[in-house]
Short mmCIF file of C-alpha atoms in Angstrom, two decimals:
data_model
loop_
_atom_site.label_atom_id
_atom_site.label_comp_id
_atom_site.label_asym_id
_atom_site.label_seq_id
_atom_site.Cartn_x
_atom_site.Cartn_y
_atom_site.Cartn_z
CA MET A 290 -19.36 -2.17 -290.10
CA ALA A 291 -21.82 -3.52 -292.62
CA ASP A 292 -24.66 -5.70 -291.43
CA VAL A 293 -24.06 -9.40 -291.92
CA PRO A 294 -26.97 -10.88 -293.85
CA SER A 295 -29.01 -13.67 -292.38
CA PHE A 296 -31.07 -16.19 -294.29
CA THR A 297 -34.46 -17.67 -293.55
CA LEU A 298 -34.70 -21.42 -293.90
CA PRO A 299 -36.62 -21.20 -297.21
CA GLU A 300 -34.00 -18.76 -298.60
CA ALA A 301 -31.13 -21.02 -297.54
CA LEU A 302 -32.82 -24.07 -299.04
CA ARG A 303 -33.51 -22.25 -302.32
CA ALA A 304 -29.88 -21.16 -302.55
CA GLN A 305 -28.59 -24.65 -301.79
CA GLN A 306 -30.98 -26.21 -304.30
CA HIS A 307 -29.92 -23.72 -306.99
CA LEU A 308 -26.23 -24.47 -306.36
CA ARG A 309 -26.89 -28.24 -306.53
CA GLU A 310 -28.83 -27.79 -309.79
CA THR A 311 -26.01 -25.67 -311.23
CA LEU A 312 -23.62 -28.50 -310.39
CA GLY A 313 -25.94 -31.11 -311.91
CA LEU A 314 -26.39 -32.81 -308.55
CA GLY A 315 -29.55 -34.62 -307.56
CA GLU A 316 -31.82 -33.84 -304.68
CA GLU A 317 -30.09 -34.12 -301.30
CA ARG A 318 -31.48 -36.82 -299.00
CA PHE A 319 -30.93 -37.15 -295.26
CA PRO A 320 -30.81 -40.49 -293.45
CA VAL A 321 -32.77 -40.59 -290.19
CA PRO A 322 -29.73 -40.02 -287.89
CA ALA A 323 -28.65 -36.92 -289.84
CA PHE A 324 -32.21 -35.57 -290.02
CA VAL A 325 -32.84 -35.98 -286.29
CA ASN A 326 -29.47 -34.37 -285.56
CA MET A 327 -30.46 -31.45 -287.78
CA ILE A 328 -33.74 -30.86 -285.92
CA SER A 329 -32.42 -31.50 -282.41
CA ASP A 330 -32.84 -27.81 -281.45
CA GLU A 331 -36.55 -28.01 -282.26
CA ILE A 332 -36.92 -31.39 -280.56
CA GLU A 333 -35.37 -29.93 -277.40
CA GLN A 334 -37.71 -26.93 -277.46
CA LEU A 335 -40.79 -29.11 -278.04
CA ARG A 336 -39.75 -31.39 -275.18
CA ASP A 337 -39.34 -28.29 -273.00
CA THR A 338 -42.99 -27.41 -273.74
CA GLY A 339 -44.05 -30.86 -272.54
CA ARG A 340 -44.39 -32.61 -275.89
CA SER A 341 -43.53 -36.30 -275.88
CA ASP A 342 -41.34 -37.93 -278.51
CA ALA A 343 -44.49 -39.66 -279.82
CA GLU A 344 -46.15 -36.27 -280.31
CA ILE A 345 -43.04 -34.87 -281.98
CA ALA A 346 -42.83 -37.89 -284.29
CA ALA A 347 -46.48 -37.32 -285.24
CA LEU A 348 -45.73 -33.66 -286.07
CA ILE A 349 -42.85 -34.75 -288.30
CA GLU A 350 -45.06 -37.27 -290.08
CA GLN A 351 -47.78 -34.63 -290.61
CA ALA A 352 -45.28 -32.25 -292.18
CA SER A 353 -43.17 -34.69 -294.18
CA GLY A 354 -45.27 -37.75 -294.84
CA HIS A 355 -42.44 -39.86 -293.41
CA GLU A 356 -42.98 -41.94 -290.32
CA LEU A 357 -40.38 -41.80 -287.56
CA SER A 358 -40.69 -43.69 -284.33
CA PRO A 359 -40.30 -42.05 -280.94
CA ASP A 360 -37.37 -44.44 -280.48
CA ASP A 361 -35.67 -42.89 -283.55
CA LEU A 362 -35.95 -39.46 -281.94
CA ALA A 363 -34.55 -40.72 -278.63
CA ARG A 364 -31.74 -42.68 -280.32
CA TYR A 365 -30.52 -39.98 -282.72
CA TYR A 366 -31.30 -36.78 -280.78
CA THR A 367 -28.13 -34.76 -280.23
CA PRO A 368 -27.89 -33.03 -276.82
CA ALA A 369 -27.26 -29.27 -276.87
CA ASP A 370 -23.68 -29.57 -275.62
CA GLU A 371 -22.78 -31.84 -278.57
CA ARG A 372 -24.38 -29.79 -281.37
CA HIS A 373 -22.23 -28.03 -283.95
CA GLY A 374 -21.72 -24.39 -283.14
CA HIS A 375 -22.96 -24.68 -279.56
CA GLU A 376 -21.80 -21.75 -277.49
CA GLY A 377 -21.38 -22.29 -273.83
#
């Protein structure tokens, strides 16, 4: 059986961006609830290492330039058993 390819995040984003450009679509934007849902795996792992939501929000701001409150993370975080594709 042939190996199934896997994509790094930058590769997946480049492919998606290229497809959107081919379609003449603008840049995709994510509202806070969707963004926090998307990064809930990483939020969970950072919490497991002892990071507070305030620290996680600061990391997000450092990387993106967008300010999120710790309350946004708590409000929109999606628990592992509710995430798409969760196996268990």
